Short mmCIF file of C-alpha atoms and ligand atoms in Angstrom, two decimals:
data_model
loop_
_atom_site.label_atom_id
_atom_site.label_comp_id
_atom_site.label_asym_id
_atom_site.label_seq_id
_atom_site.Cartn_x
_atom_site.Cartn_y
_atom_site.Cartn_z
CA MET A 203 -27.43 46.71 -12.54
CA GLN A 204 -27.67 48.68 -9.30
CA ILE A 205 -26.39 47.55 -5.91
CA GLU A 206 -29.55 45.71 -4.89
CA GLU A 207 -28.79 44.75 -1.32
CA ARG A 208 -26.19 45.19 1.38
CA VAL A 209 -24.91 43.85 4.63
CA VAL A 210 -24.40 46.49 7.29
CA VAL A 211 -21.50 46.17 9.73
CA LEU A 212 -22.12 48.29 12.80
CA ASP A 213 -18.93 49.86 14.07
CA TYR A 214 -18.48 49.41 17.82
CA GLY A 215 -14.84 50.49 17.61
CA SER A 216 -12.73 47.39 17.09
CA GLN A 217 -9.56 47.91 15.07
CA TYR A 218 -10.59 44.98 12.83
CA ASN A 219 -13.89 46.46 11.63
CA LEU A 220 -12.95 47.36 8.10
CA LEU A 221 -11.61 43.81 7.78
CA ILE A 222 -15.13 42.43 8.32
CA VAL A 223 -16.36 44.60 5.45
CA ARG A 224 -13.45 43.49 3.25
CA ARG A 225 -13.98 39.79 3.94
CA LEU A 226 -17.65 40.04 3.00
CA ARG A 227 -16.81 41.83 -0.22
CA GLU A 228 -14.16 39.22 -1.00
CA VAL A 229 -16.82 36.51 -0.91
CA GLY A 230 -19.00 38.60 -3.23
CA VAL A 231 -21.41 40.42 -0.92
CA TYR A 232 -21.56 44.21 -0.77
CA ALA A 233 -21.06 45.46 2.79
CA GLU A 234 -20.56 48.81 4.45
CA LEU A 235 -19.49 50.05 7.86
CA LEU A 236 -22.02 52.28 9.63
CA ASP A 237 -22.31 54.04 12.95
CA PRO A 238 -24.55 52.19 15.47
CA ASP A 239 -25.63 55.52 16.90
CA GLN A 240 -28.70 55.75 14.63
CA SER A 241 -32.06 54.03 14.51
CA TRP A 242 -32.99 51.10 12.29
CA ASP A 243 -35.21 53.45 10.28
CA GLU A 244 -32.23 55.70 9.61
CA LEU A 245 -29.93 52.80 8.80
CA ARG A 246 -32.25 51.21 6.28
CA ARG A 247 -32.73 54.28 4.13
CA GLY A 248 -31.58 53.47 0.62
CA VAL A 249 -30.42 50.04 -0.52
CA PRO A 250 -32.24 47.16 1.30
CA ILE A 251 -30.32 45.54 4.17
CA ARG A 252 -30.19 41.72 4.15
CA ALA A 253 -28.20 41.22 7.35
CA VAL A 254 -26.47 43.15 10.11
CA ILE A 255 -23.16 42.35 11.78
CA LEU A 256 -22.32 43.90 15.14
CA SER A 257 -18.58 44.37 15.44
CA GLY A 258 -16.22 44.03 18.37
CA GLY A 259 -15.18 47.04 20.40
CA PRO A 260 -13.19 48.22 23.41
CA ASN A 261 -16.15 48.84 25.78
CA SER A 262 -17.83 46.71 28.38
CA VAL A 263 -21.62 46.43 27.91
CA TYR A 264 -22.50 47.50 31.47
CA GLU A 265 -20.21 50.56 31.37
CA SER A 266 -22.11 53.84 31.47
CA GLY A 267 -22.18 55.40 28.02
CA ALA A 268 -21.28 52.12 26.30
CA PRO A 269 -22.64 52.05 22.74
CA THR A 270 -25.83 50.08 22.31
CA LEU A 271 -28.12 48.65 19.63
CA PRO A 272 -29.84 50.86 17.07
CA LYS A 273 -33.43 51.52 18.12
CA GLY A 274 -35.77 49.08 16.37
CA LEU A 275 -33.02 46.69 15.21
CA LEU A 276 -34.19 43.68 17.23
CA GLU A 277 -37.78 44.15 16.06
CA ALA A 278 -36.75 44.40 12.39
CA GLY A 279 -36.48 40.63 11.94
CA VAL A 280 -33.22 40.99 10.00
CA PRO A 281 -30.57 38.23 10.52
CA LEU A 282 -27.91 39.33 13.01
CA LEU A 283 -24.37 38.25 13.80
CA GLY A 284 -22.63 39.67 16.87
CA ILE A 285 -18.86 39.48 17.13
CA CYS A 286 -17.14 39.81 20.54
CA TYR A 287 -18.60 43.07 21.97
CA GLY A 288 -21.45 42.55 19.48
CA MET A 289 -22.13 39.15 21.08
CA GLN A 290 -22.16 40.56 24.60
CA LEU A 291 -24.45 43.38 23.53
CA LEU A 292 -26.93 40.94 21.96
CA ALA A 293 -26.82 38.74 25.06
CA LYS A 294 -27.49 41.67 27.38
CA GLU A 295 -30.24 43.25 25.26
CA LEU A 296 -32.03 39.91 24.73
CA GLY A 297 -32.13 39.08 28.43
CA GLY A 298 -28.97 37.04 28.93
CA GLN A 299 -26.11 37.84 31.26
CA VAL A 300 -22.57 39.05 30.66
CA VAL A 301 -19.79 38.89 33.24
CA ALA A 302 -16.27 40.22 33.44
CA SER A 303 -13.80 37.34 33.06
CA THR A 304 -11.27 36.84 35.80
CA ARG A 305 -8.58 37.32 33.17
CA ARG A 306 -8.52 38.82 29.72
CA GLU A 307 -8.25 36.24 26.97
CA TYR A 308 -6.10 37.47 24.14
CA GLY A 309 -4.59 35.36 21.39
CA PRO A 310 -5.03 32.00 19.70
CA ALA A 311 -7.54 29.45 21.04
CA THR A 312 -9.41 26.36 19.86
CA PHE A 313 -13.17 26.14 19.82
CA ARG A 314 -15.17 22.94 19.80
CA ILE A 315 -18.46 22.76 17.91
CA HIS A 316 -21.13 20.91 19.90
CA GLN A 317 -24.28 21.87 18.07
CA ALA A 318 -24.93 21.54 14.33
CA SER A 319 -25.84 24.81 12.63
CA PRO A 320 -25.81 26.25 9.10
CA LEU A 321 -23.21 28.65 10.51
CA TRP A 322 -20.77 25.74 10.75
CA GLN A 323 -21.21 24.44 7.20
CA GLY A 324 -17.86 23.04 6.00
CA LEU A 325 -16.07 23.33 9.37
CA GLN A 326 -14.30 20.64 11.44
CA GLU A 327 -15.39 19.78 14.96
CA ASN A 328 -12.37 21.62 16.38
CA GLU A 329 -11.19 24.87 14.83
CA HIS A 330 -8.57 27.49 15.66
CA CYS A 331 -9.67 31.04 16.34
CA TRP A 332 -8.49 34.40 17.61
CA MET A 333 -9.82 35.66 20.92
CA SER A 334 -9.55 39.17 22.29
CA HIS A 335 -11.99 39.87 25.11
CA GLY A 336 -12.42 40.67 28.78
CA ASP A 337 -16.14 40.06 29.31
CA GLN A 338 -18.04 36.98 28.25
CA VAL A 339 -21.59 35.66 28.04
CA PHE A 340 -22.46 33.81 31.24
CA LYS A 341 -26.19 33.11 30.74
CA LEU A 342 -27.79 32.62 27.34
CA PRO A 343 -30.83 34.72 26.42
CA SER A 344 -34.01 32.68 25.98
CA GLY A 345 -34.36 31.01 22.59
CA PHE A 346 -30.56 30.66 22.25
CA GLU A 347 -28.42 27.53 22.24
CA SER A 348 -24.73 27.24 22.89
CA LEU A 349 -23.14 26.31 19.55
CA ALA A 350 -19.44 26.07 20.46
CA SER A 351 -17.06 26.70 23.31
CA THR A 352 -13.38 27.00 24.15
CA ASP A 353 -11.80 25.68 27.35
CA THR A 354 -12.59 28.93 29.11
CA ALA A 355 -15.57 30.56 27.40
CA LEU A 356 -18.73 30.20 25.39
CA ALA A 357 -17.47 30.64 21.81
CA ALA A 358 -20.75 30.87 19.90
CA MET A 359 -24.48 31.01 20.48
CA GLY A 360 -27.43 31.06 18.14
CA ASP A 361 -31.18 31.33 17.82
CA GLU A 362 -31.80 29.45 14.57
CA LYS A 363 -35.46 30.49 14.43
CA ARG A 364 -34.75 34.21 14.49
CA LYS A 365 -31.41 33.81 12.64
CA ILE A 366 -29.51 35.62 15.37
CA TYR A 367 -25.97 34.36 15.97
CA ALA A 368 -22.99 35.51 17.95
CA LEU A 369 -19.29 34.67 18.15
CA GLN A 370 -16.93 35.45 20.99
CA PHE A 371 -13.89 35.18 18.67
CA HIS A 372 -12.95 37.27 15.64
CA PRO A 373 -13.77 35.53 12.34
CA GLU A 374 -12.39 38.42 10.27
CA VAL A 375 -8.70 37.98 11.17
CA THR A 376 -6.43 35.48 9.42
CA HIS A 377 -5.68 33.77 12.76
CA THR A 378 -9.18 32.31 12.53
CA PRO A 379 -8.62 30.11 9.45
CA SER A 380 -12.30 29.18 9.04
CA GLY A 381 -13.45 32.74 9.75
CA VAL A 382 -14.21 33.73 6.15
CA ARG A 383 -16.21 30.52 5.78
CA ILE A 384 -18.25 31.37 8.87
CA LEU A 385 -18.97 34.88 7.57
CA LYS A 386 -19.93 33.41 4.21
CA ASN A 387 -22.20 30.87 5.88
CA PHE A 388 -23.89 33.66 7.81
CA VAL A 389 -24.63 35.83 4.79
CA GLU A 390 -25.75 32.76 2.87
CA LEU A 391 -28.25 31.73 5.56
CA ALA A 392 -29.40 35.36 5.60
CA GLY A 393 -30.32 34.94 1.93
CA CYS A 394 -27.69 37.25 0.40
CA GLN A 395 -26.91 37.12 -3.31
CA PHE A 396 -23.21 36.72 -4.14
CA ASN A 397 -23.13 39.30 -6.91
CA TRP A 398 -20.61 41.89 -5.78
CA THR A 399 -18.15 41.49 -8.66
CA ALA A 400 -15.96 43.93 -10.56
CA GLY A 401 -18.12 43.43 -13.66
CA ASN A 402 -21.35 44.25 -11.83
CA PHE A 403 -19.73 47.22 -10.13
CA VAL A 404 -18.61 48.66 -13.48
CA GLU A 405 -22.08 48.24 -14.95
CA ALA A 406 -23.76 49.88 -11.96
CA SER A 407 -21.32 52.73 -11.74
CA LEU A 408 -21.48 53.60 -15.46
CA ALA A 409 -25.23 54.07 -15.12
CA GLU A 410 -24.79 56.12 -11.94
CA ILE A 411 -22.14 58.42 -13.44
CA ALA A 412 -24.24 59.01 -16.57
CA ARG A 413 -27.25 59.82 -14.38
CA GLN A 414 -25.31 62.20 -12.13
CA VAL A 415 -23.52 64.12 -14.87
CA GLY A 416 -26.32 64.34 -17.42
CA GLU A 417 -25.16 66.34 -20.44
CA ASP A 418 -22.47 68.30 -18.58
CA ARG A 419 -18.70 68.26 -18.94
CA VAL A 420 -16.26 66.79 -16.44
CA VAL A 421 -12.59 67.40 -15.69
CA CYS A 422 -10.13 65.05 -14.00
CA ALA A 423 -6.67 65.68 -12.60
CA ILE A 424 -4.62 62.63 -13.52
CA SER A 425 -1.53 61.80 -11.49
CA GLY A 426 -0.59 58.55 -13.18
CA GLY A 427 -1.52 56.66 -10.02
CA VAL A 428 -4.00 53.78 -9.84
CA ASP A 429 -6.95 55.63 -8.28
CA SER A 430 -7.11 58.66 -10.55
CA THR A 431 -6.61 56.47 -13.62
CA VAL A 432 -9.34 53.96 -12.79
CA ALA A 433 -11.73 56.78 -11.84
CA ALA A 434 -11.02 58.59 -15.12
CA VAL A 435 -11.47 55.46 -17.23
CA LEU A 436 -14.81 54.71 -15.57
CA VAL A 437 -16.07 58.25 -16.19
CA HIS A 438 -14.80 58.12 -19.76
CA ARG A 439 -16.73 54.89 -20.36
CA ALA A 440 -19.84 56.57 -19.03
CA ILE A 441 -19.71 59.95 -20.80
CA GLY A 442 -16.96 59.67 -23.46
CA ALA A 443 -15.51 62.85 -24.91
CA ARG A 444 -17.20 65.10 -22.34
CA LEU A 445 -14.40 64.12 -19.96
CA THR A 446 -11.14 66.08 -20.17
CA CYS A 447 -8.13 64.84 -18.21
CA LEU A 448 -5.37 67.16 -17.12
CA PHE A 449 -2.01 65.61 -16.42
CA VAL A 450 0.12 68.24 -14.72
CA ASP A 451 3.74 67.31 -15.34
CA ASN A 452 5.52 68.88 -12.39
CA GLY A 453 8.97 67.65 -13.40
CA LEU A 454 9.14 65.61 -10.19
CA LEU A 455 8.27 62.28 -11.76
CA ARG A 456 10.56 59.33 -12.28
CA GLN A 457 12.61 58.57 -15.38
CA ASP A 458 10.35 58.64 -18.48
CA GLU A 459 7.27 58.43 -16.26
CA GLY A 460 5.45 61.35 -17.88
CA ASP A 461 5.68 59.70 -21.31
CA GLN A 462 4.57 56.35 -19.90
CA VAL A 463 1.53 57.86 -18.21
CA MET A 464 0.53 59.64 -21.43
CA GLU A 465 0.98 56.48 -23.43
CA SER A 466 -1.05 54.21 -21.17
CA LEU A 467 -3.92 56.70 -20.97
CA SER A 468 -3.98 57.45 -24.68
CA VAL A 469 -4.18 53.70 -25.39
CA LEU A 470 -7.38 53.72 -23.31
CA GLY A 471 -8.81 56.43 -25.53
CA LEU A 472 -8.87 59.23 -22.95
CA ASP A 473 -8.53 62.88 -23.89
CA VAL A 474 -5.47 63.72 -21.78
CA ARG A 475 -3.76 67.09 -21.89
CA ARG A 476 -0.25 67.14 -20.59
CA VAL A 477 0.48 70.44 -18.93
CA GLN A 478 4.21 71.10 -19.07
CA ALA A 479 4.69 72.88 -15.79
CA GLN A 480 8.14 71.64 -14.83
CA GLU A 481 9.78 75.05 -14.81
CA ARG A 482 7.06 76.59 -12.74
CA PHE A 483 7.36 73.94 -10.03
CA LEU A 484 11.15 74.13 -10.01
CA LYS A 485 11.07 77.91 -9.76
CA GLY A 486 8.81 77.64 -6.71
CA LEU A 487 11.19 75.15 -5.15
CA ALA A 488 14.37 77.18 -5.70
CA GLY A 489 16.29 77.56 -2.46
CA VAL A 490 13.72 75.54 -0.44
CA THR A 491 15.18 72.75 1.70
CA ASP A 492 12.59 72.29 4.45
CA PRO A 493 10.43 69.18 3.72
CA GLU A 494 7.13 70.76 4.75
CA LYS A 495 7.83 73.94 2.79
CA LYS A 496 8.58 71.84 -0.27
CA ARG A 497 5.21 70.10 0.01
CA LYS A 498 3.46 73.43 0.46
CA LYS A 499 5.14 75.01 -2.55
CA ILE A 500 4.25 72.03 -4.71
CA GLY A 501 0.63 72.04 -3.52
CA GLU A 502 0.28 75.76 -4.26
CA ALA A 503 1.83 75.49 -7.70
CA PHE A 504 -0.49 72.60 -8.54
CA ILE A 505 -3.60 74.54 -7.58
CA ARG A 506 -2.55 77.56 -9.59
CA VAL A 507 -1.77 75.53 -12.71
CA PHE A 508 -4.97 73.53 -12.39
CA GLU A 509 -7.14 76.63 -12.00
CA GLU A 510 -5.64 78.24 -15.09
CA GLN A 511 -6.14 75.13 -17.18
CA VAL A 512 -9.73 74.66 -16.07
CA ALA A 513 -10.55 78.30 -16.80
CA ALA A 514 -9.31 77.74 -20.33
CA LEU A 515 -11.69 74.78 -20.77
CA GLY A 516 -14.87 76.85 -20.46
CA GLU A 517 -17.96 75.61 -18.61
CA VAL A 518 -17.04 72.43 -16.68
CA PRO A 519 -19.16 71.88 -13.56
CA TYR A 520 -17.88 68.45 -12.48
CA LEU A 521 -14.55 67.22 -11.09
CA VAL A 522 -13.59 63.53 -10.83
CA GLN A 523 -11.84 62.47 -7.64
CA GLY A 524 -10.35 59.06 -6.84
CA THR A 525 -11.67 59.03 -3.25
CA LEU A 526 -11.66 55.49 -1.78
CA TYR A 527 -13.85 53.87 0.90
CA PRO A 528 -11.22 54.14 3.68
CA ASP A 529 -11.04 57.93 2.96
CA VAL A 530 -14.83 58.15 3.26
CA ILE A 531 -14.75 56.33 6.60
CA GLU A 532 -11.82 58.36 7.84
CA SER A 533 -13.48 61.65 7.06
CA GLY A 534 -16.62 60.55 8.91
CA GLN A 535 -18.95 60.58 5.90
CA GLY A 536 -21.35 58.01 4.48
CA GLY A 537 -23.31 57.19 7.63
CA HIS A 538 -20.15 56.93 9.66
CA LYS A 539 -19.45 59.55 12.28
CA LYS A 540 -16.29 58.32 13.99
CA ALA A 541 -13.04 59.68 12.63
CA HIS A 542 -10.31 57.06 12.73
CA ASN A 543 -6.79 58.05 13.42
CA ILE A 544 -5.13 57.08 10.18
CA LYS A 545 -2.09 58.94 8.93
CA THR A 546 -3.01 61.45 6.27
CA HIS A 547 -0.67 62.56 3.56
CA HIS A 548 -0.41 65.68 1.58
CA ASN A 549 -1.37 64.89 -1.97
CA VAL A 550 -0.48 67.15 -4.83
CA GLY A 551 -3.94 66.42 -6.22
CA GLY A 552 -5.49 67.80 -3.02
CA LEU A 553 -7.61 70.69 -4.24
CA PRO A 554 -8.98 73.41 -1.96
CA GLU A 555 -12.65 73.21 -1.04
CA ASP A 556 -13.54 76.60 -2.47
CA LEU A 557 -13.08 75.36 -6.04
CA LYS A 558 -16.68 75.43 -7.19
CA PHE A 559 -16.96 71.91 -8.57
CA LYS A 560 -19.54 69.23 -8.02
CA LEU A 561 -17.66 66.00 -7.30
CA VAL A 562 -17.87 62.71 -9.16
CA GLU A 563 -16.35 60.04 -6.93
CA PRO A 564 -16.90 56.68 -8.62
CA LEU A 565 -14.54 54.76 -6.27
CA ARG A 566 -15.95 55.93 -2.96
CA GLN A 567 -17.35 52.48 -2.16
CA LEU A 568 -14.12 50.62 -2.96
CA PHE A 569 -11.01 49.36 -1.21
CA LYS A 570 -7.66 49.60 -3.00
CA ASP A 571 -7.63 45.95 -4.06
CA GLU A 572 -11.16 46.34 -5.45
CA VAL A 573 -9.98 49.37 -7.45
CA ARG A 574 -7.29 47.16 -9.00
CA ARG A 575 -9.88 44.50 -9.85
CA VAL A 576 -12.13 47.11 -11.44
CA GLY A 577 -9.09 48.42 -13.34
CA ARG A 578 -8.41 44.93 -14.72
CA GLU A 579 -12.07 44.64 -15.69
CA LEU A 580 -11.69 47.92 -17.60
CA GLY A 581 -8.63 46.60 -19.45
CA ILE A 582 -6.07 48.90 -17.82
CA ASP A 583 -2.43 47.80 -18.17
CA SER A 584 -1.39 45.65 -15.18
CA ARG A 585 1.91 47.54 -14.88
CA LEU A 586 -0.09 50.65 -14.12
CA LEU A 587 -2.44 48.85 -11.73
CA GLU A 588 0.39 47.23 -9.77
CA ARG A 589 2.36 50.45 -9.61
CA GLN A 590 4.20 51.06 -6.34
CA PRO A 591 2.95 53.89 -4.18
CA PHE A 592 4.59 57.14 -5.23
CA PRO A 593 4.29 60.24 -3.06
CA GLY A 594 2.21 63.09 -4.44
CA PRO A 595 5.12 65.54 -4.13
CA GLY A 596 7.17 63.05 -6.16
CA MET A 597 10.93 63.12 -6.31
CA ALA A 598 11.00 66.37 -4.33
CA VAL A 599 10.77 64.42 -1.07
CA ARG A 600 13.52 62.06 -2.22
CA CYS A 601 15.86 64.85 -3.29
CA LEU A 602 17.02 66.01 0.12
CA GLY A 603 18.26 69.58 0.25
CA GLU A 604 17.47 71.86 -2.66
CA VAL A 605 15.43 70.44 -5.55
CA ARG A 606 17.28 71.46 -8.72
CA GLU A 607 17.09 70.01 -12.20
CA ASP A 608 20.79 68.98 -12.16
CA ARG A 609 20.21 67.03 -8.94
CA LEU A 610 16.93 65.55 -10.21
CA VAL A 611 18.79 64.22 -13.27
CA VAL A 612 21.19 62.35 -10.96
CA LEU A 613 18.35 61.05 -8.77
CA ARG A 614 16.22 59.85 -11.70
CA ALA A 615 19.14 57.95 -13.21
CA ALA A 616 20.07 56.27 -9.91
CA ASP A 617 16.42 55.47 -9.17
CA ALA A 618 15.97 53.92 -12.63
CA ILE A 619 18.87 51.55 -11.90
CA VAL A 620 17.43 50.56 -8.51
CA ARG A 621 14.02 49.86 -10.05
CA TYR A 622 15.47 48.01 -13.05
CA GLU A 623 17.54 45.67 -10.86
CA LEU A 624 14.82 45.01 -8.25
CA ASP A 625 12.09 44.59 -10.85
CA LYS A 626 13.91 41.36 -11.80
CA LEU A 627 13.23 39.75 -8.41
CA PRO A 628 10.50 37.10 -8.28
CA LEU A 629 7.07 38.02 -6.91
CA GLU A 630 6.96 35.08 -4.48
CA GLY A 631 9.32 33.02 -2.33
CA PRO A 632 12.60 33.81 -0.60
CA GLY A 633 14.24 36.95 -1.99
CA ARG A 634 10.85 38.08 -3.31
CA ARG A 635 10.43 41.56 -4.72
CA PRO A 636 10.02 44.24 -2.02
CA TRP A 637 6.78 46.20 -1.77
CA GLN A 638 8.39 49.55 -2.44
CA TYR A 639 11.92 50.45 -3.61
CA PHE A 640 13.58 53.61 -4.80
CA ALA A 641 16.62 55.85 -4.54
CA ALA A 642 17.02 59.10 -2.61
CA LEU A 643 19.76 61.69 -3.04
CA LEU A 644 21.50 63.19 -0.02
CA PRO A 645 22.99 66.69 0.00
CA VAL A 646 26.19 65.29 1.47
CA LYS A 647 29.44 65.04 -0.45
CA SER A 648 31.89 62.24 0.06
CA VAL A 649 35.27 61.40 -1.42
CA GLY A 650 35.70 58.46 -3.75
CA VAL A 651 38.11 57.14 -6.34
CA GLN A 652 36.97 56.54 -9.89
CA GLY A 653 39.64 55.24 -12.27
CA ASP A 654 42.74 57.10 -11.14
CA LEU A 655 40.85 60.16 -10.19
CA ARG A 656 39.60 61.40 -6.89
CA SER A 657 35.87 62.12 -6.92
CA TYR A 658 33.92 64.32 -4.56
CA ALA A 659 30.19 64.01 -5.10
CA GLU A 660 26.83 63.33 -3.46
CA VAL A 661 25.50 60.16 -1.84
CA VAL A 662 22.64 57.96 -3.07
CA VAL A 663 20.54 56.00 -0.57
CA VAL A 664 18.79 52.82 -1.66
CA ARG A 665 15.50 52.13 0.17
CA ALA A 666 13.68 48.79 -0.21
CA VAL A 667 10.93 47.67 2.17
CA TYR A 668 8.20 45.12 2.65
CA SER A 669 4.89 46.42 3.91
CA GLU A 670 1.17 45.74 3.67
CA ASP A 671 -0.33 49.15 4.17
CA ALA A 672 2.66 51.48 4.65
CA MET A 673 1.82 51.93 8.34
CA THR A 674 4.75 49.70 9.25
CA ALA A 675 7.58 48.45 7.06
CA GLN A 676 10.41 45.94 7.28
CA VAL A 677 13.71 46.47 5.52
CA ALA A 678 14.24 44.03 2.63
CA ASP A 679 17.10 41.64 3.24
CA LEU A 680 18.61 42.16 -0.21
CA ASP A 681 21.28 39.79 -1.41
CA HIS A 682 24.79 41.20 -1.03
CA SER A 683 25.62 40.57 -4.66
CA LEU A 684 22.58 42.64 -5.62
CA LEU A 685 23.62 45.47 -3.30
CA THR A 686 27.12 45.40 -4.78
CA ARG A 687 25.71 45.53 -8.31
CA LEU A 688 23.56 48.52 -7.39
CA ALA A 689 26.54 50.36 -5.90
CA THR A 690 28.81 49.61 -8.84
CA ARG A 691 26.27 50.47 -11.48
CA ILE A 692 25.13 53.70 -9.86
CA VAL A 693 28.61 55.06 -9.17
CA ASN A 694 29.90 54.05 -12.62
CA GLU A 695 26.89 55.08 -14.67
CA VAL A 696 25.61 58.17 -12.91
CA ALA A 697 27.87 61.20 -12.93
CA GLY A 698 27.55 63.12 -9.70
CA VAL A 699 27.45 60.18 -7.28
CA SER A 700 30.47 59.02 -5.30
CA ARG A 701 28.90 56.55 -2.90
CA VAL A 702 25.82 54.36 -2.40
CA VAL A 703 24.40 53.39 1.01
CA TYR A 704 21.59 51.03 1.99
CA ASP A 705 18.98 52.25 4.47
CA ILE A 706 18.52 49.60 7.16
CA THR A 707 15.89 51.42 9.25
CA PRO A 708 12.49 49.75 9.68
CA LYS A 709 9.27 51.75 10.15
CA PRO A 710 8.86 52.57 12.95
CA PRO A 711 11.14 54.20 14.00
CA GLY A 712 11.95 55.40 10.47
CA THR A 713 9.41 56.40 7.84
CA ILE A 714 9.51 54.90 4.36
CA GLU A 715 10.33 58.18 2.66
CA TRP A 716 13.25 60.33 3.79
CA GLU A 717 11.23 63.50 4.05
P1 XMP B 1032 6.04 57.31 5.06
O1 XMP B 1032 7.24 58.04 4.54
O2 XMP B 1032 5.11 58.20 5.82
O3 XMP B 1032 5.25 56.83 3.78
O4 XMP B 1032 6.42 56.08 5.84
C1 XMP B 1032 4.22 55.89 3.80
C2 XMP B 1032 3.76 55.67 2.36
O5 XMP B 1032 3.16 56.84 1.84
C3 XMP B 1032 3.89 57.35 0.73
N1 XMP B 1032 3.98 58.80 0.94
C4 XMP B 1032 3.17 59.72 0.37
N2 XMP B 1032 2.15 59.57 -0.50
N3 XMP B 1032 1.82 61.91 -0.51
C5 XMP B 1032 1.48 60.67 -0.95
O6 XMP B 1032 0.58 60.54 -1.77
C6 XMP B 1032 2.83 62.15 0.37
O7 XMP B 1032 3.11 63.28 0.75
C7 XMP B 1032 3.53 60.98 0.83
N4 XMP B 1032 4.57 60.81 1.70
C8 XMP B 1032 4.81 59.46 1.75
C9 XMP B 1032 5.23 56.66 0.78
O8 XMP B 1032 5.80 56.53 -0.52
C10 XMP B 1032 4.89 55.34 1.41
O9 XMP B 1032 4.39 54.41 0.47
#
C-alpha cells in the first residue's frame, strides 16, 4: 500500500504548526507541513491532496509582505480550514474584512456554537478553546455564515457549499479540549480515509525501500538508539541479508549496554558487526577536558572507524539514516523552506557530506512517537523503544574532566545504581518515574569517612528530570528516602566515590547534561 492521499498544512509561522500535523496523524490521516510560498500546481505534485489547512502565524494580513495564499488554491475546489491567521487570510482573500482588535486576546476562552455544521459533530453548545490573536474577522465574505462566537470575537465561520471553514482559536493545542474532534470532523467532511496506521506505513515503506535499493547493498550505523534501530529493522525486512549494520562500540556506553544492543538486534535477525573501538576513542580523548573538544574528538574517531569498516565491506552504495520528520522540516527540505530555530546536537552518527553514499531514510515522514509505534509493529523490544535519550558522545559528556577508563568504570557503576533504583518507580501518578535520569562524575575530590578510614575521592552527581521534548526540564522531586538510598549504595558499592549530590537545577537555566 502506498500513501494514497494527504492533508497539507500550510505553514504561516505559528509555533503550533507541527502540532496540527501531529494531531491529524494521531486520528489516522497522513499530513505534512508545506511552505505557502508556492502555487497550487507546485503543492499538488505527487500524492493527491484531499484538504488544506492554513495555519496561524505572527503576521497581520494587511501588513506589507505578509504571506498570502498559494496561487490557484481558491480555484482548486479543495476543502479548506483556516486557523487564526489562516482564517483572517481566507476572509480577506474572499472579500470579507479583517480589523485589528482593540486588545490582543491571548489565553483561554469559551465559544458558543450558534449554527449547526458537520464541523461541530459531537461537540457541546459551549466549548473551551485557546485564543491567541490580535486581528479578527469583522465582515464575513459572501457565502459564509457565522458558526460560533466568543464574548469578544467571531470564533468560526463556514461556507458549507464550498467546504471552506475557519477558526479564530487554535484547535491543535490541548487547551482546546474538543480541538482534535474538530480537526477530525474537518478531514472527515473533506472525504479523507483514516488509514494512516503503523501497519500501513510498514507495508508502504517496505515496498519503497525495495524499489529504491534494487539489488544493491546497504550499510547502517547502529547506535542502539530507537531511530537507527527501527530504520535498520525496516530496511532489513525489505532487503534481508543485503543490509550490514555496523555498531561502533566507542567504550562510552553505559554498563553492559554494548552487549544488550547486540542481543536485541541479533534477536531481530540483523547482521550486526560490533566494532571494538574503545581504545581508539579513549586514546583520542586522553588529556582532553574541554566539552566541545571531547565531542569533536569523538566525532572524528567515529568517522575514521566507520570509513575503514565500510571500505572493508566492498561495494556498498547505500547508507541508512534515521532522519525524522522534524529534522526534515528543520533543515528546510521536503517542500518546506523555513528553517526553524530548534537546538541541534552533535551526534556521533553525524557523517560528513562528502561520504559518497546514496541515503535511505525510511523514517523521514515520521515523528518520534510514530517511530515507536512502527517499532512495536515490527516486534522490537519495548525496553529498546522506550529507551531514555542518551547523548551521541555518550558517557564522555557525563565524565567531567578527563575521560579515562578508570573514571568510566566508576561512572558506569554509579549510573547503573541510579537507573536500577529509579527504574522501580511507577510510570504514572505521584512519584512517577522521571523522563531522564543518570549519574555524572565530577573531577572534584572531597573528604569522607568510610568505616574507620578517611576517604578522599571524587563526587557523583545524580540528575533526574521531567521533560516532554528536552527543550525545558523540571527537576524530579525524588523522595528523600530514595535519595538517601542512592547516596548510601553508591558510596558503599563504588570504590572511588566519597560523596553523592543531587542536581536541583531546572532547564533553563541549566541544561540536562553537564557538558
Ligand atoms: P541538554 O543538555 O542540551 O540536553 O539540555 C537535551 C537532551 O539532549 C540530549 N543530548 C544530546 N543528544 N547528542 C545527542 O544525541 C548530544 O551531543 C547531546 N547532548 C545532550 C540530552 O541527554 C537531553 O536528553
